Coordinates of C-alpha atoms in Angstrom, one line a residue:
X209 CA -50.4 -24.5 65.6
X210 CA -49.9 -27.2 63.1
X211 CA -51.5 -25.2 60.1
X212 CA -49.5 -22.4 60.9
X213 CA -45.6 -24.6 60.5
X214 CA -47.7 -26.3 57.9
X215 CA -48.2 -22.8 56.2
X216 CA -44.2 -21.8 57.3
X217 CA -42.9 -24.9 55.7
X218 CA -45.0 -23.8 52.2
X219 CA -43.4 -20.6 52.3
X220 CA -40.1 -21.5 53.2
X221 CA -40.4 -24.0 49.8
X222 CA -42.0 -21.4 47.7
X223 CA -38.8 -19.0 48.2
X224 CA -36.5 -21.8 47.9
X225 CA -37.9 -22.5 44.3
X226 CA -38.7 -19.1 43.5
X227 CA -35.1 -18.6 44.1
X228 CA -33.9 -21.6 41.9
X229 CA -36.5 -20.0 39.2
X230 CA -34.2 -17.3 39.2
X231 CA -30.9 -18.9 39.2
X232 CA -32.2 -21.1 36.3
X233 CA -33.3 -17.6 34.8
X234 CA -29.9 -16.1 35.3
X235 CA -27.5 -18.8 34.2
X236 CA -29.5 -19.0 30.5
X237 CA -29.1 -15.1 30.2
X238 CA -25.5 -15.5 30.4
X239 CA -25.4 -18.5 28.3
X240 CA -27.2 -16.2 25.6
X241 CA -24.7 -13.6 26.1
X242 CA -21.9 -16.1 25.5
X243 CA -23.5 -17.6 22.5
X244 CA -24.1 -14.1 21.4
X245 CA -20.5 -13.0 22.1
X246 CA -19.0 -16.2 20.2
X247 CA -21.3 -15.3 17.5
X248 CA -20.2 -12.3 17.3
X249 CA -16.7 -13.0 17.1
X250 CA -17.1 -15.7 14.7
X251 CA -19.1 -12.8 12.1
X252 CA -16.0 -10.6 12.6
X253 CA -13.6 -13.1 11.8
X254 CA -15.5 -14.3 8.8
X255 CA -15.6 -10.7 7.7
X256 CA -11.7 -10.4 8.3
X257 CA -11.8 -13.3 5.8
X258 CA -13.7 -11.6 3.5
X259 CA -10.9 -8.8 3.2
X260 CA -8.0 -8.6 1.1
X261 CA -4.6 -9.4 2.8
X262 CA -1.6 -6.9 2.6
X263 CA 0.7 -9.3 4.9
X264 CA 4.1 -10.0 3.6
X265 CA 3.4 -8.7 -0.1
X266 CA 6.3 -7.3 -2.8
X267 CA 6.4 -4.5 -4.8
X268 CA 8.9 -4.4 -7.7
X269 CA 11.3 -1.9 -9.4
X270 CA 14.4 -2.2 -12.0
X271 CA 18.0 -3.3 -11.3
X272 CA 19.1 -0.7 -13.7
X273 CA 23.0 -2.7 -13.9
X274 CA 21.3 -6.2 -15.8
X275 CA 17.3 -5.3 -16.2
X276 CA 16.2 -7.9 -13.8
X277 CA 13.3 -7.2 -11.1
X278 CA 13.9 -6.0 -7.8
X279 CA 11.5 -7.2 -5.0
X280 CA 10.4 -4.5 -2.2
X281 CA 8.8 -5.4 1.1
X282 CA 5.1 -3.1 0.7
X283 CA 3.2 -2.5 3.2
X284 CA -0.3 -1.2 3.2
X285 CA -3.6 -0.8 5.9
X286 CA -6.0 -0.9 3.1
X287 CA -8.2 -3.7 3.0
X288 CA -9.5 -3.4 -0.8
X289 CA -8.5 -4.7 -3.6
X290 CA -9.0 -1.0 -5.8
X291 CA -6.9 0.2 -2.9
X292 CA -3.9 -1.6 -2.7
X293 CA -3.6 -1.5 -6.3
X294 CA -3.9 2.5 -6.3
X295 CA -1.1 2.1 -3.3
X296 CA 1.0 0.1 -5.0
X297 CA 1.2 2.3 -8.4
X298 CA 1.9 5.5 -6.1
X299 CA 4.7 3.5 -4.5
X300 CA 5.8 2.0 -7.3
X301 CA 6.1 5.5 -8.5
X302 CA 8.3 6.4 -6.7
X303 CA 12.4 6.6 -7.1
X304 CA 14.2 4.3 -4.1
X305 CA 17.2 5.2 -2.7
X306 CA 19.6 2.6 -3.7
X307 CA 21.6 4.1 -7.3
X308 CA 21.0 0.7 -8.8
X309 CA 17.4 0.8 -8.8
X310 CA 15.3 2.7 -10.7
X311 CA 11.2 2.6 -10.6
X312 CA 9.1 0.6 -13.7
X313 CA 6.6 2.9 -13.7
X314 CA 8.4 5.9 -16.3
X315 CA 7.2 9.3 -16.6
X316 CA 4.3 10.0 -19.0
X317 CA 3.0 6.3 -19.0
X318 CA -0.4 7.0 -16.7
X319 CA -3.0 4.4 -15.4
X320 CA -6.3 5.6 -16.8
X321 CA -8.6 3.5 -15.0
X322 CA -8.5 0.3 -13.0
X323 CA -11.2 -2.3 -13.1
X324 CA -11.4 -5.6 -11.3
X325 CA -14.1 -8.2 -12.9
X326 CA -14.3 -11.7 -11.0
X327 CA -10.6 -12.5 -10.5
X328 CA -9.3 -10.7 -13.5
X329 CA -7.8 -7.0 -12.9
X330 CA -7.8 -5.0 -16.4
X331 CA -5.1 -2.1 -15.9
X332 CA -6.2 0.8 -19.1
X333 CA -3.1 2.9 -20.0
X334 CA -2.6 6.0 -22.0
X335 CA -1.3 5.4 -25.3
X336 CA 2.2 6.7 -24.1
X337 CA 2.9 3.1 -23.3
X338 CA 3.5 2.1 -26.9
X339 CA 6.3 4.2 -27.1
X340 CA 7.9 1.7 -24.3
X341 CA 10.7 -0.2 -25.6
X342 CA 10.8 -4.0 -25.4
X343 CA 13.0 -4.2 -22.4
X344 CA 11.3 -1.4 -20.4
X345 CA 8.0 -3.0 -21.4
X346 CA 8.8 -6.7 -20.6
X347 CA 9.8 -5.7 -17.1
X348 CA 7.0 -3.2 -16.6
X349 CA 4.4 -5.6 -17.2
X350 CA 6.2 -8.4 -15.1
X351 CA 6.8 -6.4 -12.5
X352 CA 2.7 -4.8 -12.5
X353 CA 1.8 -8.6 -12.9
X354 CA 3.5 -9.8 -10.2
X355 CA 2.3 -7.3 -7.7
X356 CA -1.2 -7.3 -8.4
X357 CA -1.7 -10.9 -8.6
X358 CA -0.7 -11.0 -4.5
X359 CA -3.8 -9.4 -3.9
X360 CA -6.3 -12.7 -2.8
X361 CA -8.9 -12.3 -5.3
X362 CA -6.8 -11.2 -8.7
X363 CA -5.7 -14.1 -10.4
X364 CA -5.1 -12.6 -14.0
X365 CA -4.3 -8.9 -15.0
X366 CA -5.1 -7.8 -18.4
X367 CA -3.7 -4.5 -20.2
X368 CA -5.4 -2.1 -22.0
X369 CA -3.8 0.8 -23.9
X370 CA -5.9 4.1 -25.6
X371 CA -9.0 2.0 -24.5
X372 CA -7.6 -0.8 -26.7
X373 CA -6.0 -4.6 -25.3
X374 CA -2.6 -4.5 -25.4
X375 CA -0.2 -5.9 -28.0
X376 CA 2.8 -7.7 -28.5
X377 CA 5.1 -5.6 -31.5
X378 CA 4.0 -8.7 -34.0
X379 CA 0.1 -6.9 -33.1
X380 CA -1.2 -10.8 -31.4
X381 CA -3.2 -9.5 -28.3
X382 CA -1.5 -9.9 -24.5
X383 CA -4.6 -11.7 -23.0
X384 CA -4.6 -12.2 -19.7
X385 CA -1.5 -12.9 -17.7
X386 CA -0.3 -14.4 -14.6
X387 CA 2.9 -14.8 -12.8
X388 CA 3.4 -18.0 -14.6
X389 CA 3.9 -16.0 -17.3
X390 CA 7.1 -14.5 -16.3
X391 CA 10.5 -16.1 -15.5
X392 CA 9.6 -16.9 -11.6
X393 CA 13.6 -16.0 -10.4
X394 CA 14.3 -12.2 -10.4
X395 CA 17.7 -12.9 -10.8
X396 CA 17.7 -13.9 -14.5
X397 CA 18.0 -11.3 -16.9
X398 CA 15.6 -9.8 -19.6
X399 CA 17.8 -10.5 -21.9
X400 CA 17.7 -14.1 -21.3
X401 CA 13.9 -14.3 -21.8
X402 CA 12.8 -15.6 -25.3
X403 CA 9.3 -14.5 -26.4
X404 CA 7.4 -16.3 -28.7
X405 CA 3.5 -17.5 -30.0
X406 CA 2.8 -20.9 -28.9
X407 CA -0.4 -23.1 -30.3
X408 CA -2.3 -24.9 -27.6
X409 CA -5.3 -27.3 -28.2
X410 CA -7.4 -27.6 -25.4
X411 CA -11.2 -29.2 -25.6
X412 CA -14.9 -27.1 -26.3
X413 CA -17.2 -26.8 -23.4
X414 CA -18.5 -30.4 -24.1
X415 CA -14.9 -32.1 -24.0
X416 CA -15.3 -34.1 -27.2
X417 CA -13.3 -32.3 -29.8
X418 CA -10.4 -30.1 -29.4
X419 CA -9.9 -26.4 -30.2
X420 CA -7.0 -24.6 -31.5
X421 CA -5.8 -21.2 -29.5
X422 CA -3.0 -18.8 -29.6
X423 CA -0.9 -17.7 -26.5
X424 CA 2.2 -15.5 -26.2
X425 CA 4.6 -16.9 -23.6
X426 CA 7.4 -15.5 -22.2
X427 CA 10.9 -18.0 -20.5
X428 CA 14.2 -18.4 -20.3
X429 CA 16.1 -19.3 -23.1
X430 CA 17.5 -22.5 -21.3
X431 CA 13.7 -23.8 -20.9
X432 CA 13.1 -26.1 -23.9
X433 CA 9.9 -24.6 -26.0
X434 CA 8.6 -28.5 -26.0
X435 CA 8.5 -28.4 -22.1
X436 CA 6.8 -24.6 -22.3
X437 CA 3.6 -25.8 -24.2
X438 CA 3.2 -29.0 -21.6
X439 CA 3.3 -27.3 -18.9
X440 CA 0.8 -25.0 -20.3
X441 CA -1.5 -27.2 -21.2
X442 CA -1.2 -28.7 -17.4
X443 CA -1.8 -25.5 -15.8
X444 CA -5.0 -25.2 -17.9
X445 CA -7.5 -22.4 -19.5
X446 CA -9.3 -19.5 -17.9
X447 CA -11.3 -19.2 -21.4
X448 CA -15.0 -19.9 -20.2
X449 CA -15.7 -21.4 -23.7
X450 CA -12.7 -23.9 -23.6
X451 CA -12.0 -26.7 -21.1
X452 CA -8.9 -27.5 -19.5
X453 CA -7.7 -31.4 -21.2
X454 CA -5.2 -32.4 -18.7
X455 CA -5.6 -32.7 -14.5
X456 CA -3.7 -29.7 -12.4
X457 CA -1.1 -31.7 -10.3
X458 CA -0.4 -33.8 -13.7
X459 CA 3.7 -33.7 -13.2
X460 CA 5.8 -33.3 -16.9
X461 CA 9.0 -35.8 -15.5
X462 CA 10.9 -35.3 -18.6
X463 CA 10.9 -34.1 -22.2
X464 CA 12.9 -34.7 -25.2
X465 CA 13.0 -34.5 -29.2
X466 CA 15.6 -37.1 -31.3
X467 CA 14.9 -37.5 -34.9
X468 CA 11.0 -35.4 -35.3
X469 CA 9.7 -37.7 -32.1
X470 CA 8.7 -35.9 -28.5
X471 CA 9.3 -38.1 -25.8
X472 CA 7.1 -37.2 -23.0
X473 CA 7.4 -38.8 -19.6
X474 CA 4.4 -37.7 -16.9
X475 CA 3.9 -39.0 -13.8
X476 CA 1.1 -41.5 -12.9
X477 CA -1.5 -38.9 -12.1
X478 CA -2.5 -38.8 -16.1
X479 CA -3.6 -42.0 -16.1
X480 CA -4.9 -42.1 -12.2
X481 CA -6.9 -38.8 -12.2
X482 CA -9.6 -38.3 -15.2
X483 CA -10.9 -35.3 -16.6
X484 CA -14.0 -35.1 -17.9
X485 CA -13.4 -34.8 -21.8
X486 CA -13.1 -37.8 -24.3
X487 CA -11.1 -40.3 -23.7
X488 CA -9.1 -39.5 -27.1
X489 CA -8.9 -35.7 -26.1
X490 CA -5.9 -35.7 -23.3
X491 CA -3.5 -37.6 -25.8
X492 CA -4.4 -35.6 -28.7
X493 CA -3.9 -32.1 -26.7
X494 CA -0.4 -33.0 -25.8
X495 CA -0.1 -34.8 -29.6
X496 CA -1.3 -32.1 -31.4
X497 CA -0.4 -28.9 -29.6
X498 CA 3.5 -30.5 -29.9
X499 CA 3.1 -31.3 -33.4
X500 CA 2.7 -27.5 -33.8
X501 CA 6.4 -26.9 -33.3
X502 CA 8.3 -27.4 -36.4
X503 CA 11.0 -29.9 -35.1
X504 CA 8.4 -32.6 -33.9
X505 CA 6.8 -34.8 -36.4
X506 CA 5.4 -37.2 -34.0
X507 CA 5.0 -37.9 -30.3
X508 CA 5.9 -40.9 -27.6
X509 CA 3.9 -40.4 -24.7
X510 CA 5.3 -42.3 -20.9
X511 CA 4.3 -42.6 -17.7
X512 CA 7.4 -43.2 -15.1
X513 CA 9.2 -43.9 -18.3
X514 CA 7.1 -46.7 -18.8
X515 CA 5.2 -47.1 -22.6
X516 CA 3.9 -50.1 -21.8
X517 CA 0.9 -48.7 -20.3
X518 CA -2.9 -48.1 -21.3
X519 CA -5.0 -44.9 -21.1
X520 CA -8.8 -45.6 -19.9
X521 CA -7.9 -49.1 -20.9
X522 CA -8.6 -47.9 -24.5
X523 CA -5.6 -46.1 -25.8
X524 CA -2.5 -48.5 -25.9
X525 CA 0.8 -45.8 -25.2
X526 CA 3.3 -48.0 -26.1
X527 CA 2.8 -46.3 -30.0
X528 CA 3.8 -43.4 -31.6
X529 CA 0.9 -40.3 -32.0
X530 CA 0.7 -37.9 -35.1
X531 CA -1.3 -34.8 -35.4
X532 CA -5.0 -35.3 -35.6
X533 CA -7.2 -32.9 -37.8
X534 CA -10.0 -34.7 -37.1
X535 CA -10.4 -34.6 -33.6
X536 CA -10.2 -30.3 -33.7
X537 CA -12.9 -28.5 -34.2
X538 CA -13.2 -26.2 -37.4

């Protein structure tokens, strides 16, 4: 009688953990399938941030009445790049019903071909677009800029006409543009926009001596051309074989010429924040790319409106800079 509750009482603790066995079993089957389902989720949503974003993005067409750009809500389900930009010529394409607007895309100018390479889009046009006037060109090109660029991973656009880079009508090449490149309100007119060639040093791949470039810039007439070229340099090159001379969030305060001298007040950040070139290389890209312009003869550089200051406790500011051949590179 004993062996038998004995044997009972064995039984009665073998179920008991063969049924905890199970329970443990159980609960990490659904913890896989939770693990699995956040996985899951997580591989969707990083693939959603993989896409391109349509959300709140502009198209643009003409105010016929003063030649300024009109901004269109567009909306799009596409999630490529080539895509969008295909949508966005069709709609552009197409005449809206206000009278006072009018599309940028004219009859006869076609879009051959469409390549996107890294964060560049190059746009190839028939040769029909260099029958384009200035004006219908100017906002054409703004307007295609300005669209495309909202795409996530297009940060320039570059034209192409006959299989050949576009031109301004002095035959210098368009290079790649941005939406810095345009006048940023769409209310000021074309005709208020002054085009011109600028020369911008920035430094060679090793940041030790300073090379001379060429860029056509676009603003409005009541932007002073001294302000145009230091705000340039700020905002950098995308030229793999150059390096940017002056740090991104650098802030140009104020800028002035009296008598052949630039005075050029930045904010702290260009003596806080270093970039890594030589130490004489920032100065001399601001010196000699201002020295360029034929009103300026020499340059006063600030910070706060203070000259009593030191760059990289080498350079003493409180002195005035001429052009220097012998930092640039032949």
């Amino acid at each position: 009688m004993y062996q038998l509750k004995k044997t009972n009482y064995n039984l009665k603790a073998y179920a008991k953990s063969y049924t905890e066995m199970r329970m443990n079993v159980l609960h990490k089957y659904i913890n896989i399938r939770i693990l699995l389902c956040i996985l899951t989720v997580c591989f969707l949503l990083c693939l959603s941030g993989c896409e391109e974003s349509a959300e709140g993005m502009k198209i643009y067409y003409r105010n016929v009445t003063d030649n300024t750009l009109v901004a269109v809500d567009f909306e799009t389900e596409s999630t490529d790049a080539y895509e969008i930009i295909s949508e966005m010529f069709e709609q552009m394409r197409k005449k809206p019903k206000q009278k006072e607007i009018d599309i940028l895309l004219l009859d006869g100018i076609e879009i051959i071909n469409t390549e996107i390479n890294m964060n560049v889009a190059n746009i190839y046009f028939n040769k029909e677009y260099n029958v384009l006037n200035n004006i219908d060109e100017v906002l054409m090109r703004a307007g295609v800029v300005k669209a495309i660029t909202q795409i996530d991973s297009i940060d320039y656009v570059r034209f192409y006409v006959d299989g050949s880079p576009a031109r301004y009508e002095d035959g210098t090449f368009i290079g790649l543009m941005s939406p810095d490149d345009f006048i940023n309100d769409s209310k000021d007119s074309i005709g208020n926009v002054e085009w011109r060639d600028i020369t911008l040093y920035f430094a060679n791949r090793t940041g030790d001596m300073l090379v001379k470039t060429t860029e056509s810039v676009g603003y409005a007439k009541n932007t002073s051309i001294e302000r145009i070229v230091v705000e340039r340099l700020i905002k950098g090159t995308s030229d793999n074989n150059l390096s940017s001379t002056l740090p991104s969030d650098l802030k140009l305060l104020s800028i002035s010429v009296s008598e052949g001298v630039c005075y050029v007040n930045l904010s702290s950040v260009f003596l806080t924040e270093m970039v890594n070139v030589s130490n004489e290389i920032p100065i001399y890209s601001i010196v000699n790319s201002l020295c360029e312009l034929k009103t300026i003869k020499e340059v006063r550089i600030m910070i706060n409106g203070d000259s009593n200051r030191s760059f990289r406790e080498s350079i003493q500011l409180n002195t005035s800079f001429q052009y220097n051949k012998d930092i640039v590179s032949t």
